[in-house]
Coordinates of C-alpha atoms in Angstrom, one line a residue:
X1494 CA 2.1 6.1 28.0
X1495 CA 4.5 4.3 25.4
X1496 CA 6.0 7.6 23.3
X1497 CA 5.9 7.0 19.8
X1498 CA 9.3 6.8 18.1
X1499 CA 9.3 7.1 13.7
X1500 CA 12.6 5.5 12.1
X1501 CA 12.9 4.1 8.7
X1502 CA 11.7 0.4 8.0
X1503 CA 13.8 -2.4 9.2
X1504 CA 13.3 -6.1 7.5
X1505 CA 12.6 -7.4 11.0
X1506 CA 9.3 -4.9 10.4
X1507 CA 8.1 -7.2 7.7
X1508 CA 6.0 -9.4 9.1
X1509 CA 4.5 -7.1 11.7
X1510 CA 3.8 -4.6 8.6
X1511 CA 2.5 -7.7 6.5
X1512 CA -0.4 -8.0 9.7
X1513 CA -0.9 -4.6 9.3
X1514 CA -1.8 -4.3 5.6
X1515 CA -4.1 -8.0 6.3
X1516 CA -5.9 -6.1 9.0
X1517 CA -5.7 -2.6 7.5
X1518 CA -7.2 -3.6 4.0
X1519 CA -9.1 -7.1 4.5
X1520 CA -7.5 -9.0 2.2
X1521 CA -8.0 -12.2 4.2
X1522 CA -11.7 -11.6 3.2
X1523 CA -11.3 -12.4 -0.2
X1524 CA -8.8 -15.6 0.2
X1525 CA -9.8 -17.9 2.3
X1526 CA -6.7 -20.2 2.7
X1527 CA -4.3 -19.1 4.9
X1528 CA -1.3 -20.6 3.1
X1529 CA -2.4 -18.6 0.0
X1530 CA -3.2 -15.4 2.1
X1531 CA 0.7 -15.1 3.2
X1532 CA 2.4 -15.6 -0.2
X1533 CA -0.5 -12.5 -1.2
X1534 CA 0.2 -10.7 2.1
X1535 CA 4.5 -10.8 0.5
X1536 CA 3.7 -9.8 -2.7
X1537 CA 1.6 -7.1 -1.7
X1538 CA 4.7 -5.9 0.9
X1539 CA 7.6 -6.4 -1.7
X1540 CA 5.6 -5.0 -4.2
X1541 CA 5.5 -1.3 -2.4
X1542 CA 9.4 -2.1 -1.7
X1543 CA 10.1 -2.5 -4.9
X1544 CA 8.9 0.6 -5.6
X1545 CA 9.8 2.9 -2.4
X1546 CA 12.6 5.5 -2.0
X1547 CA 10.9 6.4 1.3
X1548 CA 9.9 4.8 4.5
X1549 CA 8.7 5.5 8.1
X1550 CA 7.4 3.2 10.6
X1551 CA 5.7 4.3 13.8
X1552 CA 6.8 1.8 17.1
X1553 CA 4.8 2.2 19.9
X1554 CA 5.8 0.0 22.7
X1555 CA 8.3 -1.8 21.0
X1556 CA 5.6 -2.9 18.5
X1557 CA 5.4 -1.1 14.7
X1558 CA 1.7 0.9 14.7
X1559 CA 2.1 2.2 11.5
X1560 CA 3.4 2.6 7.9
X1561 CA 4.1 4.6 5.0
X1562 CA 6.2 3.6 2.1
X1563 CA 6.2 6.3 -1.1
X1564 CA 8.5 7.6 -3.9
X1565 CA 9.9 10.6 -5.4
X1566 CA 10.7 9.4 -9.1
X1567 CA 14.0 11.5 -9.6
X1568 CA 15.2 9.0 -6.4
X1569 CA 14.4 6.2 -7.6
X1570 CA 17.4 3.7 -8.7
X1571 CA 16.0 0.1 -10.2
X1572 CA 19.8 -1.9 -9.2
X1573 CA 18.5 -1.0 -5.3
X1574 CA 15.4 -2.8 -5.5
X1575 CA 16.6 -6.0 -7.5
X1576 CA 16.1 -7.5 -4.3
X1577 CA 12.6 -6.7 -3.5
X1578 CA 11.6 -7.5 -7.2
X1579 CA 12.9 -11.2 -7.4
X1580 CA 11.0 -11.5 -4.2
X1581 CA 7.9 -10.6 -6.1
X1582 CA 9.0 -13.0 -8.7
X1583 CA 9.5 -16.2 -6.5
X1584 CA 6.1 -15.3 -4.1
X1585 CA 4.0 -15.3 -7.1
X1586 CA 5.3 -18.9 -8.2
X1587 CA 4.7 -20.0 -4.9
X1588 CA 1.1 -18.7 -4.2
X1589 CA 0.3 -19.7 -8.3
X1590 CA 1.0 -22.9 -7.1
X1591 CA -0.8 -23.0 -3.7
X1592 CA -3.7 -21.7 -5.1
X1593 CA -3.7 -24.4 -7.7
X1594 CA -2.8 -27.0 -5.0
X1595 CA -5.6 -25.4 -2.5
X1596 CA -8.2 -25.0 -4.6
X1597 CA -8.2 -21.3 -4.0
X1598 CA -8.5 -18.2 -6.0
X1599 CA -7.0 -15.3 -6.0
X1600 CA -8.9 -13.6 -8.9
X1601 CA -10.2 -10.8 -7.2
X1602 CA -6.7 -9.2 -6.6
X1603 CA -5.5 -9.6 -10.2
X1604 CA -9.0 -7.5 -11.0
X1605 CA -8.1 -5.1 -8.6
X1606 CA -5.0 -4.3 -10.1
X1607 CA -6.4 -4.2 -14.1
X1608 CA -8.4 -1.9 -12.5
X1609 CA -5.7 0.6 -11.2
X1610 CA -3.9 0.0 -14.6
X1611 CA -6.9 1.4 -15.9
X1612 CA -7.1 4.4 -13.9
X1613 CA -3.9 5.5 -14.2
X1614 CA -3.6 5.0 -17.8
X1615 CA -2.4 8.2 -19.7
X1616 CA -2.0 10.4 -16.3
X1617 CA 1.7 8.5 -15.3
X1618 CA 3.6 11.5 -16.5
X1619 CA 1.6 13.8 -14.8
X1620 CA 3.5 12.7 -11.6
X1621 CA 6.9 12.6 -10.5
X1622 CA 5.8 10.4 -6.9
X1623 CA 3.8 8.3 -5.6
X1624 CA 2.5 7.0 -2.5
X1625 CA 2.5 3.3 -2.2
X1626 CA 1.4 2.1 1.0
X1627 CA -0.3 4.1 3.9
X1628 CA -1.8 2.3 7.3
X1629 CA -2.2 2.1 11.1
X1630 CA -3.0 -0.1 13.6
X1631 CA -6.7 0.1 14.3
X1632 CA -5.9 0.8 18.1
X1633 CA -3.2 3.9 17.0
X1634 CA -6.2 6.2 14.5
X1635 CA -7.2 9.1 16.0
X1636 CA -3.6 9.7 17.9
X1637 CA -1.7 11.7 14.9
X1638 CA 0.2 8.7 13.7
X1639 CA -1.2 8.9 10.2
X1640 CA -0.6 12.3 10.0
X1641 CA 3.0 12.7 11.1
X1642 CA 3.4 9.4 9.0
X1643 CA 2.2 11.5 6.1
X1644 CA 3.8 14.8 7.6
X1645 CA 7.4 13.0 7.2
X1646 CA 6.7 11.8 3.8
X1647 CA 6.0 15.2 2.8
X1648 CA 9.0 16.7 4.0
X1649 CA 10.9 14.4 2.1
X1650 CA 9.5 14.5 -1.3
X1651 CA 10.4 18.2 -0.8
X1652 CA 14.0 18.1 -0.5
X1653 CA 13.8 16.0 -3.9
X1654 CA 11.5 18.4 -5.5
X1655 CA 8.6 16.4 -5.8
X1656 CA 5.6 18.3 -6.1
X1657 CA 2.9 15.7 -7.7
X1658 CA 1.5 12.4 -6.1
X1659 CA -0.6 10.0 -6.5
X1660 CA -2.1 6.6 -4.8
X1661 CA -4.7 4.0 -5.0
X1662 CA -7.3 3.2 -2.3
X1663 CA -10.7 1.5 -2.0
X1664 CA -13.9 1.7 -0.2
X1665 CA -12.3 -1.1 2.7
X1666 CA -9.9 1.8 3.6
X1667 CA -11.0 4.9 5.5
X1668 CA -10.4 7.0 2.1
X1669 CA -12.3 10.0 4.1
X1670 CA -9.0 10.8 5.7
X1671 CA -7.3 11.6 2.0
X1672 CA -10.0 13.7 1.2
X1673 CA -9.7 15.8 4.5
X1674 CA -6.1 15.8 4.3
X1675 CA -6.2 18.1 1.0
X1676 CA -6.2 15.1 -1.8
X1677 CA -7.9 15.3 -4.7
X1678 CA -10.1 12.2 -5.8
X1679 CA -9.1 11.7 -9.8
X1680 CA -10.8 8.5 -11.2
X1681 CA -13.2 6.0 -9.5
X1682 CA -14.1 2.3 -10.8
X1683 CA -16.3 -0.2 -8.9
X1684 CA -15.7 -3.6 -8.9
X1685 CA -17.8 -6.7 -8.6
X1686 CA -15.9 -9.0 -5.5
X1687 CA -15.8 -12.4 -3.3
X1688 CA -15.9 -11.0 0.2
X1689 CA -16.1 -13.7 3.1
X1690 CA -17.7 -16.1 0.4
X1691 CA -20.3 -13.2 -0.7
X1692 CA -20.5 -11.0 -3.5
X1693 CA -19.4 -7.5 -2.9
X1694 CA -19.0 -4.2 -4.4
X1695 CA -15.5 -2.4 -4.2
X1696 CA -15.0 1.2 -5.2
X1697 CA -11.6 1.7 -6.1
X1698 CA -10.2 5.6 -6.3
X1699 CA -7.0 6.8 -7.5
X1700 CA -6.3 10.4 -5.8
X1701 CA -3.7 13.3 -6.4
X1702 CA -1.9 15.7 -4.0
X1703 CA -0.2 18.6 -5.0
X1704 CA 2.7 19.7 -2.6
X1705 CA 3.0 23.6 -1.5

């Protein structure tokens, strides 16, 4: 058996990560052209980037299983990140125009967002980090990878005296494993969606955690 080895993202990771957040959270359910999907799949990477002071991978094999990208606030330095944010910039041209060119939306992920606008609204200073992105190979769940994932983001929001989170998740995720790993489920929305051509119903949660 392949031991699992956790290290700090590497920009080779990106595209391996960017398969992992398509598969993780479906988003190649609700756009339907693939040249559109990987302009979406970069924003929604460089956007946790942009944000993160923390990272671990999990490589199994050679091969990264899993993710978790986060920040402690009192970290955070915007000049570090000037990369990751013109990134953003210069994706979202690109897929405006694709999407134009293809004929294809991307609507429901701008609604997404307004939503988690919404639920965070007047609660941002409430908390001094957040977690940003959080997910593992479908093949890897039920071996402890998202738990010592989570285990070594903890420890580090600790040394920066971090002792309030929060993060965003939806009904497409397995949310159950927040809930039984001590979170606390703070706001809940539902939205109406375009999944594989069909309407849908998303619940979208934003949840807290409180470090001991």
């Amino acid at each position: 058996m392949n031991e699992i080895i956790y290290r700090e993202i590497k920009k080779s990771d990106y595209r391996a990560i960017e398969v992992i957040i398509n598969n993780s959270f479906g988003l190649y359910k609700y756009v339907n052209n693939p040249k559109v999907l990987k302009s979406l799949l970069k924003i929604y990477l460089q956007s946790c980037l942009a944000e993160k002071t923390f990272s671990c991978v999990a490589e199994k094999g050679g091969k990264v299983v899993g993710v978790i990208l986060g920040q402690a606030k009192s970290d955070y330095k915007y000049l570090t990140h000037l990369n990751h944010i013109f990134a953003i910039a210069f994706h979202s041209a690109a897929m405006t125009l694709k999407s134009v060119l293809y004929q294809c939306s991307t609507s429901d992920y701008k609604k997404v967002h307004k939503i988690y606008r919404k639920l965070i609204s007047g609660k941002e200073q409430e908390f001094d980090g957040v977690l940003t992105l959080f997910a593992v190979t479908q093949d890897c769940r039920g071996l402890g990878v998202g738990k010592k994932l989570l285990t070594n983001f903890f420890e580090y929001l600790k040394t920066k005296n971090t002792k309030h989170i929060y993060l965003y998740t939806d009904s497409s995720c397995n949310y159950n494993f927040y809930d039984n790993q001590g979170f606390v489920r703070l706001g809940e929305e539902n939205v109406q969606i375009t999944s594989e051509n069909k309407a849908s119903k998303l619940n979208i949660f934003l949840y807290d955690y409180t470090l001991k």
